[in-house]
mmCIF file of C-alpha atoms and ligand atoms in Angstrom:
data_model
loop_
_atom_site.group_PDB
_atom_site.id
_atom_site.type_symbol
_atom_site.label_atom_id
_atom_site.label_comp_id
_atom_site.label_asym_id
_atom_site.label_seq_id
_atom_site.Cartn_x
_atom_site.Cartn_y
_atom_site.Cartn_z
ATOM 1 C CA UNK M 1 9.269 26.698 -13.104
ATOM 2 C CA UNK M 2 7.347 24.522 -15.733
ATOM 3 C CA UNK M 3 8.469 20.713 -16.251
ATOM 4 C CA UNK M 4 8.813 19.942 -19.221
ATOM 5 C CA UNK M 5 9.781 16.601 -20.019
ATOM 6 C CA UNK M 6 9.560 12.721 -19.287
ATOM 7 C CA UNK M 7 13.275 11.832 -19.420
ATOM 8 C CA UNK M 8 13.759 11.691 -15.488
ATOM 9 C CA UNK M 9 14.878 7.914 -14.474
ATOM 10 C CA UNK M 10 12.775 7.260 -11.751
ATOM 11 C CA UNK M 11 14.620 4.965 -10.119
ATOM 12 C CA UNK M 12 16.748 8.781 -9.263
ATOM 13 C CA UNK M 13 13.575 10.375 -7.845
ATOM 14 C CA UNK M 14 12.405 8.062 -5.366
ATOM 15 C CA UNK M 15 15.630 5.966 -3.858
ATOM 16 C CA UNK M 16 16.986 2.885 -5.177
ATOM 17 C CA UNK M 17 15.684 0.593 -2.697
ATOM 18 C CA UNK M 18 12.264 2.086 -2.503
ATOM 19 C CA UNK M 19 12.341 1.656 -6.230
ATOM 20 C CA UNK M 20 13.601 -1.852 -6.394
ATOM 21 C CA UNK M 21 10.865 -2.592 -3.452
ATOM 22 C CA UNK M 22 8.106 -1.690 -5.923
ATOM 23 C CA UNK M 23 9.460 -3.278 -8.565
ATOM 24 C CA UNK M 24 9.202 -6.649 -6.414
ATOM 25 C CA UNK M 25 5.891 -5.205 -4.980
ATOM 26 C CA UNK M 26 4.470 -4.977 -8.665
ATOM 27 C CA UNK M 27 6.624 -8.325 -10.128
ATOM 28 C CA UNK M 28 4.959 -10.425 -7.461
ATOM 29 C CA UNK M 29 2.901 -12.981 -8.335
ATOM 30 C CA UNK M 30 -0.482 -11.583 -6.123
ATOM 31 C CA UNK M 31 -0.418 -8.266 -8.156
ATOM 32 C CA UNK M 32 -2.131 -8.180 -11.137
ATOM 33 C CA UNK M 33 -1.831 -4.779 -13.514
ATOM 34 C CA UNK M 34 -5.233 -3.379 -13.882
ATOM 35 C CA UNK M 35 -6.311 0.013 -15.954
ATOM 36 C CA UNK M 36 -8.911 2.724 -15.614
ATOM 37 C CA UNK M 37 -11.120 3.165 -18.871
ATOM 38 C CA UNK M 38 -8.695 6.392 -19.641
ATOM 39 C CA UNK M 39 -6.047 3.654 -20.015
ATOM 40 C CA UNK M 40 -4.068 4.558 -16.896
ATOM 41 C CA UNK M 41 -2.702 1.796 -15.241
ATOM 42 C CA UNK M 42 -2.369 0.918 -11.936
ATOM 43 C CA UNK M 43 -1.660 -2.020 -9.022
ATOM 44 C CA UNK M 44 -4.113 -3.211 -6.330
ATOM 45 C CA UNK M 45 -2.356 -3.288 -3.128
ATOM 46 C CA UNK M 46 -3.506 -6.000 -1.177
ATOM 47 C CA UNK M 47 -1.178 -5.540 1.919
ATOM 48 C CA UNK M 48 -2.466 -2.505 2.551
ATOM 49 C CA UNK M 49 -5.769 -2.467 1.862
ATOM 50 C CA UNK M 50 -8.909 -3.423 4.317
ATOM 51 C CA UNK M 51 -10.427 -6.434 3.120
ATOM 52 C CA UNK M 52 -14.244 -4.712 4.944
ATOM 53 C CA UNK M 53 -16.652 -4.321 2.438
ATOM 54 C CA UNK M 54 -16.496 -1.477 0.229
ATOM 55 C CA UNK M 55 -19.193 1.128 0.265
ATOM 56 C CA UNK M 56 -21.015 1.552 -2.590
ATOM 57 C CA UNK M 57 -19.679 3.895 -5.592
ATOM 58 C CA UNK M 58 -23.159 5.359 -5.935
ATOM 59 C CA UNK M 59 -22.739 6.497 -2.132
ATOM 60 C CA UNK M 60 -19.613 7.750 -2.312
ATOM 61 C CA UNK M 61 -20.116 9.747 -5.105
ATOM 62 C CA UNK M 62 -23.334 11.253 -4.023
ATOM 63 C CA UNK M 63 -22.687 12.226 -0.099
ATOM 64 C CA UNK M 64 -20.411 15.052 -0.089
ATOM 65 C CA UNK M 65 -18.775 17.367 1.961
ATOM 66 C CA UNK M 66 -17.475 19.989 -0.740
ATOM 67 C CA UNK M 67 -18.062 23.577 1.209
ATOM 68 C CA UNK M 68 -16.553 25.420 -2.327
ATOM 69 C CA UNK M 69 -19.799 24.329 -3.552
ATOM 70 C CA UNK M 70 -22.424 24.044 -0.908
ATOM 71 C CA UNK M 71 -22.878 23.363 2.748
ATOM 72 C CA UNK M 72 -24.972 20.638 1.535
ATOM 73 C CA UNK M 73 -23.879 16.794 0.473
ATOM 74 C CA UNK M 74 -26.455 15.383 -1.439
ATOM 75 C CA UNK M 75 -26.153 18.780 -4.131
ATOM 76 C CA UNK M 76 -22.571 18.603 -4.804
ATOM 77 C CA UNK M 77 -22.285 16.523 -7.697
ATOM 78 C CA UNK M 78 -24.585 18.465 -9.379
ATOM 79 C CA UNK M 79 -22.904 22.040 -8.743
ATOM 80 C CA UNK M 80 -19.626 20.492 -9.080
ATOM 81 C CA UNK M 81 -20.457 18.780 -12.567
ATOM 82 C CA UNK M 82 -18.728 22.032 -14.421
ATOM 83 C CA UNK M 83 -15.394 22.229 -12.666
ATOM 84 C CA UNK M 84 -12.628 22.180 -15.161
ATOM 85 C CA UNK M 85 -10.111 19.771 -14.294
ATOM 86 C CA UNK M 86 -7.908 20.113 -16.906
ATOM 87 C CA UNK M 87 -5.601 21.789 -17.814
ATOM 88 C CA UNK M 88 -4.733 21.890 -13.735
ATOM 89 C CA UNK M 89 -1.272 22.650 -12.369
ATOM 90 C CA UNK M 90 -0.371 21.977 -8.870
ATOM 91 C CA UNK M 91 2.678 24.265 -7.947
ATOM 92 C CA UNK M 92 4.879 21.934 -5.411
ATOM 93 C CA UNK M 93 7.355 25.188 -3.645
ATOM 94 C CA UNK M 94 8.394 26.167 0.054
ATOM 95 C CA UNK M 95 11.513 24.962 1.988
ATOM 96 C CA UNK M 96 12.769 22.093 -1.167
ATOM 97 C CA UNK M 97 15.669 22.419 -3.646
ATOM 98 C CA UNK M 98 13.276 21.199 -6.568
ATOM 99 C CA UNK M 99 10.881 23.423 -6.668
ATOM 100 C CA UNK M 100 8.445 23.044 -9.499
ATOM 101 C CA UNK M 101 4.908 23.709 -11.251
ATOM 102 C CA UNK M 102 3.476 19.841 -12.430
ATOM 103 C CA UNK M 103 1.019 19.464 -14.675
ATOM 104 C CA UNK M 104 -1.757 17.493 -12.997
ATOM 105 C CA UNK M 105 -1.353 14.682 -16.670
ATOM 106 C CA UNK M 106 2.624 14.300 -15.968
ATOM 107 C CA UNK M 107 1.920 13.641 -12.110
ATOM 108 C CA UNK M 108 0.224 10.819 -13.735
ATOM 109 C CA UNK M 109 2.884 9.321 -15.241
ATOM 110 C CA UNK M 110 5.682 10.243 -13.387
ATOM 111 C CA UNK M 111 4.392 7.453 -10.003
ATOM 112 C CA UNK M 112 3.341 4.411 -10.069
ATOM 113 C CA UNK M 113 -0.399 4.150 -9.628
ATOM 114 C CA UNK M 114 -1.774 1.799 -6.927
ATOM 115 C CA UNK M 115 -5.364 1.516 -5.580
ATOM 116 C CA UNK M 116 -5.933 0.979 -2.008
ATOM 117 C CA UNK M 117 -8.752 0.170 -0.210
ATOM 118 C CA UNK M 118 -8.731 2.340 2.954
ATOM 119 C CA UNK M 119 -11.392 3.184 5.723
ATOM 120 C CA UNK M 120 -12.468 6.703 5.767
ATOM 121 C CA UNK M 121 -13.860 8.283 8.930
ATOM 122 C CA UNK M 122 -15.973 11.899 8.520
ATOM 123 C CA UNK M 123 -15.140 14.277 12.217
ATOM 124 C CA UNK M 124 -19.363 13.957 11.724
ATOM 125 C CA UNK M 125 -19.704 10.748 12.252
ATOM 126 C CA UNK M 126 -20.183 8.835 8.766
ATOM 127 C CA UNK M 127 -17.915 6.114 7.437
ATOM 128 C CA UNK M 128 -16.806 4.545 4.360
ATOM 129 C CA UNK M 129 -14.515 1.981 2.712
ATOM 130 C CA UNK M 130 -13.159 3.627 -0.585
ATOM 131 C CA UNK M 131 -11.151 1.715 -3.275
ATOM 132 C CA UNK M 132 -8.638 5.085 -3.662
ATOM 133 C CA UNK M 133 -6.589 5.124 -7.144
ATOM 134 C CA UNK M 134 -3.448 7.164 -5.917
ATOM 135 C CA UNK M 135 0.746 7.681 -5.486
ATOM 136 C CA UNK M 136 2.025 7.600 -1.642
ATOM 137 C CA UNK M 137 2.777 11.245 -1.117
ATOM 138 C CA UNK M 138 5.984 10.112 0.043
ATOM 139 C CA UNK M 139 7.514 9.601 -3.351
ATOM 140 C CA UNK M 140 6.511 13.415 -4.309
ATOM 141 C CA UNK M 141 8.109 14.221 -1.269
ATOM 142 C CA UNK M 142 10.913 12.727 -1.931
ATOM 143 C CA UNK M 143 11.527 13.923 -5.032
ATOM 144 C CA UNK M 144 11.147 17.569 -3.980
ATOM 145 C CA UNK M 145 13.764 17.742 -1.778
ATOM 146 C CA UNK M 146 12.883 19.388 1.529
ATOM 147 C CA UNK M 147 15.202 21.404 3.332
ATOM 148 C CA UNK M 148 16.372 20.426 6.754
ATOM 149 C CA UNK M 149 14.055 23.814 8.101
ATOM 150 C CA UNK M 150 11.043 21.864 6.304
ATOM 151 C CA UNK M 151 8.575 20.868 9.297
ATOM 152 C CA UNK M 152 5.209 20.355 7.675
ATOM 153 C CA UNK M 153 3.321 20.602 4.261
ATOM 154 C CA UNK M 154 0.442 22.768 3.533
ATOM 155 C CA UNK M 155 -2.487 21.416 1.215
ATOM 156 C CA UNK M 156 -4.365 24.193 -0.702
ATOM 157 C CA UNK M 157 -7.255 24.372 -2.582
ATOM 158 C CA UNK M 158 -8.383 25.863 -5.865
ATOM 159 C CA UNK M 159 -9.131 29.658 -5.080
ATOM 160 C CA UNK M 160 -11.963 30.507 -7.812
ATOM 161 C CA UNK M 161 -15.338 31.978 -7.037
ATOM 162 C CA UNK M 162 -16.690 32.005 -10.559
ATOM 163 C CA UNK M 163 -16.814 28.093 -10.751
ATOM 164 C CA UNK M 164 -16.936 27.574 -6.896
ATOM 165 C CA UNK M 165 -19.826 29.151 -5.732
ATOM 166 C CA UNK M 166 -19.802 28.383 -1.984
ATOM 167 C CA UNK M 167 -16.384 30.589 -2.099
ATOM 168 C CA UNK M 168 -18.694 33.680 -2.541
ATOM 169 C CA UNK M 169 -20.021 33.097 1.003
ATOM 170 C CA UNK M 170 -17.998 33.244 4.023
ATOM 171 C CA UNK M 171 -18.650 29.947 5.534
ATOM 172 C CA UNK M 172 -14.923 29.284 5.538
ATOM 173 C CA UNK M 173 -11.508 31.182 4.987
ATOM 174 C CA UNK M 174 -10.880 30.643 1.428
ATOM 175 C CA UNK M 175 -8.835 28.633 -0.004
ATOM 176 C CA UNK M 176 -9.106 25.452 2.277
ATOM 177 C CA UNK M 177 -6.169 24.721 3.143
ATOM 178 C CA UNK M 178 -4.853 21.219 5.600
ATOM 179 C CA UNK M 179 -1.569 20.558 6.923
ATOM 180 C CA UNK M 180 0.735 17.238 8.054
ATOM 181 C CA UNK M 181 3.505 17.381 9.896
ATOM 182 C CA UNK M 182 6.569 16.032 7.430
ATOM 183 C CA UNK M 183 6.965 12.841 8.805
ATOM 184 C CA UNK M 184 2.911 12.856 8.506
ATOM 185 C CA UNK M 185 3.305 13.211 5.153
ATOM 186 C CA UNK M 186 5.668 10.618 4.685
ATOM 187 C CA UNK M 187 4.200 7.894 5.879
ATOM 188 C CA UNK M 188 3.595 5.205 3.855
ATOM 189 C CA UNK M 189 -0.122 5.022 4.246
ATOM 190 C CA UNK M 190 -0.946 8.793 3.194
ATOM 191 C CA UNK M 191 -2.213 8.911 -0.447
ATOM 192 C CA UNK M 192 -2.345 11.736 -3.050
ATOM 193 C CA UNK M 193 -5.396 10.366 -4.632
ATOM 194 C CA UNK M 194 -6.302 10.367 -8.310
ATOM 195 C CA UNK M 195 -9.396 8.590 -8.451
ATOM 196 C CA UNK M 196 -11.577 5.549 -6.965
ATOM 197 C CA UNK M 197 -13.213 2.949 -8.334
ATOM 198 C CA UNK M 198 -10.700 2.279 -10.720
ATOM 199 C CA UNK M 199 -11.386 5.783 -12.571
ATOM 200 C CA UNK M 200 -10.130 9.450 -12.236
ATOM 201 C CA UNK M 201 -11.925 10.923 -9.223
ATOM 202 C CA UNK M 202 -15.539 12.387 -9.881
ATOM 203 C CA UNK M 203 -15.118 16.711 -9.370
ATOM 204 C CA UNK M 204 -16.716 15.987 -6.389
ATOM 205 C CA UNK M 205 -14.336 13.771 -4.375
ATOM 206 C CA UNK M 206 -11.800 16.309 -5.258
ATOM 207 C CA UNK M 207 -10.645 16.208 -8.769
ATOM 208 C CA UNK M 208 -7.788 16.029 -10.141
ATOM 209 C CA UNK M 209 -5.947 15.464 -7.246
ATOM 210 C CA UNK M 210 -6.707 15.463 -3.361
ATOM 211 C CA UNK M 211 -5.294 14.055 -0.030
ATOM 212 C CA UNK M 212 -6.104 10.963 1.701
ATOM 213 C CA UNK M 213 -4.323 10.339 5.393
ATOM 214 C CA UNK M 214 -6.752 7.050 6.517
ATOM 215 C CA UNK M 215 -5.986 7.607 10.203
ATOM 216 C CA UNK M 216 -7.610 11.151 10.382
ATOM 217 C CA UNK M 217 -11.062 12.772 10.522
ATOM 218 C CA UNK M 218 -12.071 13.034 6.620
ATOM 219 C CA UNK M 219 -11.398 16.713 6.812
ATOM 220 C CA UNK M 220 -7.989 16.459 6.466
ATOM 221 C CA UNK M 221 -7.940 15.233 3.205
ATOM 222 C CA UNK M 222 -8.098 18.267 0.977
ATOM 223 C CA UNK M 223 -9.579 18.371 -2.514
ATOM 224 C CA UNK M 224 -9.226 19.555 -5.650
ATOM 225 C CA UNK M 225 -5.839 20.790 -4.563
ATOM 226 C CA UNK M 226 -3.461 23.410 -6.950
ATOM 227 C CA UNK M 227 -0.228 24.000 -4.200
ATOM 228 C CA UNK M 228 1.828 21.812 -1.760
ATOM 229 C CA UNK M 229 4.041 24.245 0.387
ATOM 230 C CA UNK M 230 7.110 22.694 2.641
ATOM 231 C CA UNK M 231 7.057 25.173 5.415
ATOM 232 C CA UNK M 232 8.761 25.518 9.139
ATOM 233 C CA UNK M 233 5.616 25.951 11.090
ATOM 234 C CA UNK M 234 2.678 24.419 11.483
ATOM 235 C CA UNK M 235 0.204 25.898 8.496
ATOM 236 C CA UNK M 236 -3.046 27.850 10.000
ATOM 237 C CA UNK M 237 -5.393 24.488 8.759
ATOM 238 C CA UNK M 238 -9.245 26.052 7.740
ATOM 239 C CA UNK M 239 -11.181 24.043 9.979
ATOM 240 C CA UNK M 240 -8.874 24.537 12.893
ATOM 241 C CA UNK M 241 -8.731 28.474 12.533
ATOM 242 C CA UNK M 242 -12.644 28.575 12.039
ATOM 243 C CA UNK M 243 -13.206 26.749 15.239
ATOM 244 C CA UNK M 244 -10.046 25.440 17.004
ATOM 245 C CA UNK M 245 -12.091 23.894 19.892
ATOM 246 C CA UNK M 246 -13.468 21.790 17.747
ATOM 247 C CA UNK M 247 -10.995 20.970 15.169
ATOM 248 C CA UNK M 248 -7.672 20.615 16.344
ATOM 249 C CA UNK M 249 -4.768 20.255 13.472
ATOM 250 C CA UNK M 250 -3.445 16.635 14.203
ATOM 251 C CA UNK M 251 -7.648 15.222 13.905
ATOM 252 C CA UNK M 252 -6.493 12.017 14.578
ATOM 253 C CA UNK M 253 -9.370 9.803 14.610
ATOM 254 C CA UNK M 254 -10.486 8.882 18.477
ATOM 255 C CA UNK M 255 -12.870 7.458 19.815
ATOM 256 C CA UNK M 256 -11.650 8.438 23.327
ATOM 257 C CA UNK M 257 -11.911 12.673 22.422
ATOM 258 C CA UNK M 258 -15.366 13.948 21.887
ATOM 259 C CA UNK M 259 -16.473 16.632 19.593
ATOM 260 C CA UNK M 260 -17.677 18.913 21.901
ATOM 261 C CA UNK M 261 -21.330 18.813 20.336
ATOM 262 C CA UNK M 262 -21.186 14.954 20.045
ATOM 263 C CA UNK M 263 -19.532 11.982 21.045
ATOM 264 C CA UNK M 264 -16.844 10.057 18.651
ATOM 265 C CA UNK M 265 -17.132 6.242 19.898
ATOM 266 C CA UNK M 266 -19.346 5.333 17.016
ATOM 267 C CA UNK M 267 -20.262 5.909 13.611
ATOM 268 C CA UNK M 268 -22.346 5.256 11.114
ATOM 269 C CA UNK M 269 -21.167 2.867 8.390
ATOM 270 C CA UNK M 270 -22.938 4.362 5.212
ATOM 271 C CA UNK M 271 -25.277 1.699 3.858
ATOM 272 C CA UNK M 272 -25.611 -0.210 7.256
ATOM 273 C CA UNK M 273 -28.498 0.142 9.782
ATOM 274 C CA UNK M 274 -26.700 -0.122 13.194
ATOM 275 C CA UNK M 275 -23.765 2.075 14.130
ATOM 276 C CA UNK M 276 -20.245 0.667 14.817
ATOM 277 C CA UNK M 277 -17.798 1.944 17.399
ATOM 278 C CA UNK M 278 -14.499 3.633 16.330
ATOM 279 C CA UNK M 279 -11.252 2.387 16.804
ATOM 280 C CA UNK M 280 -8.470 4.495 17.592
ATOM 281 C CA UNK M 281 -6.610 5.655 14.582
ATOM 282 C CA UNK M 282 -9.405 4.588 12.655
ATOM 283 C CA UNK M 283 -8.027 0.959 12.928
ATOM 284 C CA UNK M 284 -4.310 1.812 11.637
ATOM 285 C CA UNK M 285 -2.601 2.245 15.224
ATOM 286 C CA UNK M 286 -0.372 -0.930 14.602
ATOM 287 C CA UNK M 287 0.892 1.820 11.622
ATOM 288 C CA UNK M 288 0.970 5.466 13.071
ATOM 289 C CA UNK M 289 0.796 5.454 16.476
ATOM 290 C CA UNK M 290 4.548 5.706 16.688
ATOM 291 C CA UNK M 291 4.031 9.274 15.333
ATOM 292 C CA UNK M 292 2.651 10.197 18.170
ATOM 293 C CA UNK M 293 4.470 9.274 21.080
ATOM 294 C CA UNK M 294 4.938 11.828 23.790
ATOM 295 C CA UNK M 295 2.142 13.543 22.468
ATOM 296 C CA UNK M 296 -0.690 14.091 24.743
ATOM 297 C CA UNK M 297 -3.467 13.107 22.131
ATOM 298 C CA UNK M 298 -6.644 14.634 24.525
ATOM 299 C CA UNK M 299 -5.017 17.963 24.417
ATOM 300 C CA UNK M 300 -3.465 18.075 20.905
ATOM 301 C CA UNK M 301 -6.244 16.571 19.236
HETATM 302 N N1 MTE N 1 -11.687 19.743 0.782
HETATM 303 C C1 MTE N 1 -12.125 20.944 0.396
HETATM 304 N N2 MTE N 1 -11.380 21.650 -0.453
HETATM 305 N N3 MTE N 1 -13.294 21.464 0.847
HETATM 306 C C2 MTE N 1 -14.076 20.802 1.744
HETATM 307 O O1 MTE N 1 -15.130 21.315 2.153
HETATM 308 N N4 MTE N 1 -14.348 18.776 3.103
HETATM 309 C C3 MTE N 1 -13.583 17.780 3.848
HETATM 310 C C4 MTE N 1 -12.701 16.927 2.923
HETATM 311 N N5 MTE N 1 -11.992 17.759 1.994
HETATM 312 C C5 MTE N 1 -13.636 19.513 2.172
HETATM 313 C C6 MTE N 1 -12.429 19.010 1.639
HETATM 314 C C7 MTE N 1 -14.440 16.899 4.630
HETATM 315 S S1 MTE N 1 -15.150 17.576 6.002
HETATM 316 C C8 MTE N 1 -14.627 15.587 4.309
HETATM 317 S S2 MTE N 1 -15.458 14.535 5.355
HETATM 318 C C9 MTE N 1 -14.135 15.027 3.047
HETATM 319 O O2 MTE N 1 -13.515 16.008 2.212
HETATM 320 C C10 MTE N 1 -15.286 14.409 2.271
HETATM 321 O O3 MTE N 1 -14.808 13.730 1.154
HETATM 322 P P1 MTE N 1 -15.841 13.006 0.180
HETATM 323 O O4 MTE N 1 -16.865 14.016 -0.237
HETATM 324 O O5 MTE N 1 -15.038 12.509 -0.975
HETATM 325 O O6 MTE N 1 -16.452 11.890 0.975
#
């Protein structure tokens, strides 16, 4: 089913006193009301964010991991340059009573854009500090209405080998797809992001729309992404199926659990010289770590 129109009170869709909390999150006096240069505007949120430095755009936007378009990093701006963006629909279905298929512009409007400034830790080792433009999944969530047999949500990629060349290879199972558990999902700190830097997100970061969950390995976060699915059991998550040893589905970030070709205590900063070690949760434990009590994280990693 196509939505069609505006007219939905958002104050309906997301919970009154969620609603009234952002309206005193964006009335107070620290937030200012910036806008991107396609005149979509936005908050900062400071309480969130990490106050580290930020990485560079130039960096961020030039080191990739993008397998639709190469095994490479350093070529996928280039080969993603042509990836049409819009029109894009991303079909939200599964286990909800509001099933629907969103046009990528009216996800736009219909949350409240904040940018956050989160740490973002790569399973191989790199790390960055990304001002992320974005709506907290949760609110999507919300508004979808997932049935009491809804579990987790699966994240899938764009399926199309004509613009994504590295889907004519078999690298990967195509289309990526990631997973959360629900209550993974609706966490405050997980992001659907729409851009960085203030603007919509360059193709490759994962236009128009991709995941970011701060506390987990960077491969979590799925780009470029046309269907979330509410389903009962936990989805079969691409890296995890191509090599489950090495990849497990939760990829909580920890220092503690070693890939088994290399060791996870530090990383590498991009744009510093000498590595830094990891912190559990990629520094957000204070936040999640309650998800995971009773959860032995060396096994289930
Ligand atoms: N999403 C898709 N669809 N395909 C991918 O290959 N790579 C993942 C993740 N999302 C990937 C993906 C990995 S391994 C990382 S580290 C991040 O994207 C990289 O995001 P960035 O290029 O914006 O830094």
């Amino acid at each position: 089913m196509i939505e069609k129109d505006d007219d939905i009170n958002i104050s309906e869709i997301t919970g009154k006193t969620l609603y009234l909390n952002r309206r005193e999150f964006i009335a107070s006096a620290a937030v200012a009301v910036l806008s991107t240069k396609t005149g979509l505007s936005y908050v900062r949120n400071q309480d969130i964010s990490t106050n580290e430095g930020q990485t560079s755009f130039d960096v961020v936007a030039n080191y990739n991991n993008f397998y639709e378009f190469s095994m490479g990093k350093t070529d996928i701006i280039d080969l993603a340059k042509n990836l049409k963006v819009r029109p894009w629909s991303v079909s939200v279905e599964g286990l909800i009573n509001n099933p629907r298929v969103y046009d990528i512009d009216k996800l736009l409007r219909l949350f409240p854009l904040e940018e956050r400034i989160y740490r973002f830790r790569c399973v191989e080792g790199w790390s960055m500090v990304v001002p992320w433009l974005g709506f907290p999944l949760a609110e999507l969530v919300r508004r979808c209405q997932p049935q009491s047999s809804a579990r987790y949500v699966e994240f899938v990629t764009l399926h199309d080998t004509r613009q994504m060349p590295g889907q004519r290879t078999n690298v990967l199972t195509w289309p990526y797809v990631e997973g959360l558990r629900l209550d993974e999902a609706l966490h405050p700190l997980t992001l659907m992001a729409v851009g960085m830097y203030g603007e919509l997100l360059p193709n490759q970061n994962g236009a128009p729309l991709r995941l970011v969950v701060p506390w987990k390995y960077g491969f979590k976060s799925a780009k470029s992404i046309v269907t979330l699915r509410f389903v009962e059991h936990q989805p079969l998550t691409t890296w995890n199926v191509t090599s489950p040893k090495e990849y497990g589905f939760y990829a909580n970030v920890n220092p503690r659990v070693s890939h088994p070709r290399w060791s996870q205590a530090k990383e590498h900063r991009l744009g510093e010289f000498t590595k830094r070690p990891t912190m559990m949760f990629n520094g957000y434990a204070d936040q999640v770590a309650h998800l995971y009590t009773g959860i032995n994280l060396t096994r289930d990693f």
